[in-house]
PDB file of C-alpha atoms in Angstrom:
ATOM      1  CA  MET C1120      -3.375   4.493  21.104  1.00  0.00           C
ATOM      2  CA  ILE C1121      -5.190   3.668  17.869  1.00  0.00           C
ATOM      3  CA  ARG C1122      -3.393   6.558  16.202  1.00  0.00           C
ATOM      4  CA  GLY C1123      -0.053   5.032  17.171  1.00  0.00           C
ATOM      5  CA  ILE C1124      -1.000   1.653  15.718  1.00  0.00           C
ATOM      6  CA  PHE C1125      -2.017   3.196  12.399  1.00  0.00           C
ATOM      7  CA  ARG C1126       1.181   5.254  12.319  1.00  0.00           C
ATOM      8  CA  LEU C1127       3.188   2.075  12.908  1.00  0.00           C
ATOM      9  CA  ILE C1128       1.349   0.355  10.044  1.00  0.00           C
ATOM     10  CA  GLY C1129       2.070   3.402   7.882  1.00  0.00           C
ATOM     11  CA  LEU C1130       5.760   3.241   8.715  1.00  0.00           C
ATOM     12  CA  LEU C1131       5.855  -0.478   7.941  1.00  0.00           C
ATOM     13  CA  LEU C1132       4.142   0.100   4.592  1.00  0.00           C
ATOM     14  CA  LEU C1133       6.574   2.894   3.780  1.00  0.00           C
ATOM     15  CA  ALA C1134       9.502   0.629   4.681  1.00  0.00           C
ATOM     16  CA  GLY C1135       8.010  -2.124   2.495  1.00  0.00           C
ATOM     17  CA  GLY C1136       7.749   0.333  -0.387  1.00  0.00           C
ATOM     18  CA  PHE C1137      11.403   1.268   0.065  1.00  0.00           C
ATOM     19  CA  ILE C1138      12.404  -2.412   0.120  1.00  0.00           C
ATOM     20  CA  PHE C1139      10.540  -2.999  -3.147  1.00  0.00           C
ATOM     21  CA  LEU C1140      12.193   0.080  -4.648  1.00  0.00           C
ATOM     22  CA  VAL C1141      15.649  -1.277  -3.793  1.00  0.00           C
ATOM     23  CA  TYR C1142      14.691  -4.787  -4.970  1.00  0.00           C
ATOM     24  CA  ASP C1143      13.350  -3.521  -8.304  1.00  0.00           C
ATOM     25  CA  GLY C1144      16.363  -1.254  -8.707  1.00  0.00           C
ATOM     26  CA  ALA C1145      18.790  -4.115  -8.152  1.00  0.00           C
ATOM     27  CA  ARG C1146      16.879  -6.304 -10.608  1.00  0.00           C
ATOM     28  CA  SER C1147      16.834  -3.503 -13.163  1.00  0.00           C
ATOM     29  CA  ILE C1148      20.573  -2.951 -12.855  1.00  0.00           C
ATOM     30  CA  ALA C1149      21.295  -6.675 -13.129  1.00  0.00           C
ATOM     31  CA  ASP C1150      19.062  -7.148 -16.195  1.00  0.00           C
ATOM     32  CA  GLN C1151      19.952  -3.750 -17.715  1.00  0.00           C
ATOM     33  CA  THR C1152      16.267  -3.075 -18.321  1.00  0.00           C
ATOM     34  CA  LEU C1153      13.469  -1.568 -16.244  1.00  0.00           C
ATOM     35  CA  ARG C1154      11.900  -4.309 -14.097  1.00  0.00           C
ATOM     36  CA  LEU C1155       9.058  -3.406 -11.748  1.00  0.00           C
ATOM     37  CA  THR C1156       7.179  -5.789  -9.466  1.00  0.00           C
ATOM     38  CA  LYS C1157       3.438  -5.259  -9.751  1.00  0.00           C
ATOM     39  CA  LEU C1158       1.358  -5.529  -6.600  1.00  0.00           C
ATOM     40  CA  GLY C1159      -0.822  -8.241  -8.152  1.00  0.00           C
ATOM     41  CA  GLU C1160       2.230 -10.345  -9.038  1.00  0.00           C
ATOM     42  CA  PHE C1161       3.532 -10.018  -5.494  1.00  0.00           C
ATOM     43  CA  TRP C1162       0.149 -11.030  -4.078  1.00  0.00           C
ATOM     44  CA  ASN C1163       0.105 -14.059  -6.391  1.00  0.00           C
ATOM     45  CA  ASP C1164       3.571 -15.054  -5.222  1.00  0.00           C
ATOM     46  CA  ILE C1165       2.504 -14.861  -1.580  1.00  0.00           C
ATOM     47  CA  HIS C1166      -0.919 -16.588  -1.761  1.00  0.00           C
ATOM     48  CA  GLN C1167      -2.728 -16.996  -5.058  1.00  0.00           C
ATOM     49  CA  ALA C1168      -5.890 -18.570  -3.657  1.00  0.00           C
ATOM     50  CA  SER C1169      -6.647 -15.538  -1.492  1.00  0.00           C
ATOM     51  CA  GLN C1170      -6.534 -13.221  -4.494  1.00  0.00           C
ATOM     52  CA  GLN C1171      -9.033 -15.425  -6.323  1.00  0.00           C
ATOM     53  CA  ALA C1172     -11.282 -15.514  -3.237  1.00  0.00           C
ATOM     54  CA  VAL C1173     -11.214 -11.724  -2.933  1.00  0.00           C
ATOM     55  CA  ARG C1174     -11.981 -11.408  -6.646  1.00  0.00           C
ATOM     56  CA  THR C1175     -15.050 -13.653  -6.417  1.00  0.00           C
ATOM     57  CA  GLN C1176     -16.339 -11.808  -3.339  1.00  0.00           C
ATOM     58  CA  ILE C1177     -15.899  -8.401  -4.947  1.00  0.00           C
ATOM     59  CA  GLU C1178     -17.455  -9.487  -8.240  1.00  0.00           C
ATOM     60  CA  ALA C1179     -20.422 -10.984  -6.377  1.00  0.00           C
ATOM     61  CA  SER C1180     -21.139  -7.839  -4.357  1.00  0.00           C
ATOM     62  CA  ALA C1181     -20.031  -5.001  -6.675  1.00  0.00           C
ATOM     63  CA  PRO C1182     -18.710  -6.013 -10.120  1.00  0.00           C
ATOM     64  CA  TRP C1183     -17.656  -2.457 -11.001  1.00  0.00           C
ATOM     65  CA  MET C1184     -15.327  -2.361  -8.009  1.00  0.00           C
ATOM     66  CA  TRP C1185     -13.094  -5.122  -9.375  1.00  0.00           C
ATOM     67  CA  ASP C1186     -11.971  -2.775 -12.169  1.00  0.00           C
ATOM     68  CA  LEU C1187     -10.674  -0.328  -9.537  1.00  0.00           C
ATOM     69  CA  VAL C1188      -8.957  -3.102  -7.586  1.00  0.00           C
ATOM     70  CA  LYS C1189      -7.415  -4.438 -10.800  1.00  0.00           C
ATOM     71  CA  LEU C1190      -6.118  -0.931 -11.566  1.00  0.00           C
ATOM     72  CA  VAL C1191      -4.363  -0.829  -8.175  1.00  0.00           C
ATOM     73  CA  LEU C1192      -3.013  -4.372  -8.576  1.00  0.00           C
ATOM     74  CA  ASN C1193      -1.395  -3.437 -11.904  1.00  0.00           C
ATOM     75  CA  GLN C1194       0.650  -0.624 -10.315  1.00  0.00           C
ATOM     76  CA  PRO C1195       4.224  -1.083  -9.065  1.00  0.00           C
ATOM     77  CA  ALA C1196       4.311  -2.499  -5.553  1.00  0.00           C
ATOM     78  CA  PHE C1197       6.729   0.138  -4.243  1.00  0.00           C
ATOM     79  CA  ALA C1198       4.425   2.973  -5.339  1.00  0.00           C
ATOM     80  CA  VAL C1199       1.258   1.478  -3.850  1.00  0.00           C
ATOM     81  CA  LEU C1200       2.909   0.634  -0.530  1.00  0.00           C
ATOM     82  CA  ALA C1201       4.640   4.017  -0.292  1.00  0.00           C
ATOM     83  CA  VAL C1202       1.477   5.990  -1.067  1.00  0.00           C
ATOM     84  CA  ALA C1203      -0.570   3.952   1.419  1.00  0.00           C
ATOM     85  CA  GLY C1204       2.105   4.428   4.098  1.00  0.00           C
ATOM     86  CA  ILE C1205       2.363   8.166   3.519  1.00  0.00           C
ATOM     87  CA  LEU C1206      -1.430   8.534   3.641  1.00  0.00           C
ATOM     88  CA  LEU C1207      -1.618   6.677   6.952  1.00  0.00           C
ATOM     89  CA  LEU C1208       1.201   8.759   8.397  1.00  0.00           C
ATOM     90  CA  LEU C1209      -0.459  11.994   7.320  1.00  0.00           C
ATOM     91  CA  LEU C1210      -3.964  11.037   8.427  1.00  0.00           C
ATOM     92  CA  PHE C1211      -2.904   9.878  11.882  1.00  0.00           C
ATOM     93  CA  ARG C1212      -0.178  12.391  12.679  1.00  0.00           C
ATOM     94  CA  PRO C1213      -0.173  13.871  16.175  1.00  0.00           C
ATOM     95  CA  ARG C1214      -2.095  17.049  16.736  1.00  0.00           C
ATOM     96  CA  ARG C1215      -0.193  20.284  16.928  1.00  0.00           C
ATOM     97  CA  PRO C1216       0.011  21.698  20.419  1.00  0.00           C
ATOM     98  CA  LEU C1217      -2.019  24.822  20.976  1.00  0.00           C
ATOM     99  CA  ILE C1218       0.193  27.761  21.882  1.00  0.00           C
ATOM    100  CA  GLY C1219      -1.217  30.101  24.493  1.00  0.00           C
ATOM    101  CA  TYR C1220      -4.287  28.022  25.201  1.00  0.00           C
ATOM    102  CA  SER C1221      -4.891  25.221  27.622  1.00  0.00           C
ATOM    103  CA  ARG C1222      -6.892  22.134  26.817  1.00  0.00           C
ATOM    104  CA  ASP C1223      -9.534  21.144  29.312  1.00  0.00           C
TER     105      ASP C1223
END
């Protein structure tokens, strides 16, 4: 059951990555220049105060970790969402059935 929930989250993240890819592509075609939405910009658009709260918590507990989080936040949103979705789908894929053996 838990595996199914994580696979559903993975599919939703992959769909979100595809939506951002189409959105950035349409913006790039309209502006005739490459326009990519960064994950940090998207997070700021949704709820800026939560990003600041997460930053203060991370810097209080492990200051070196904020550099890694900042690196992820500066990547295109479609790439981060797609990679996270693919990883969840691969990690929680169903087991292959055993051929010729029975499970007890």
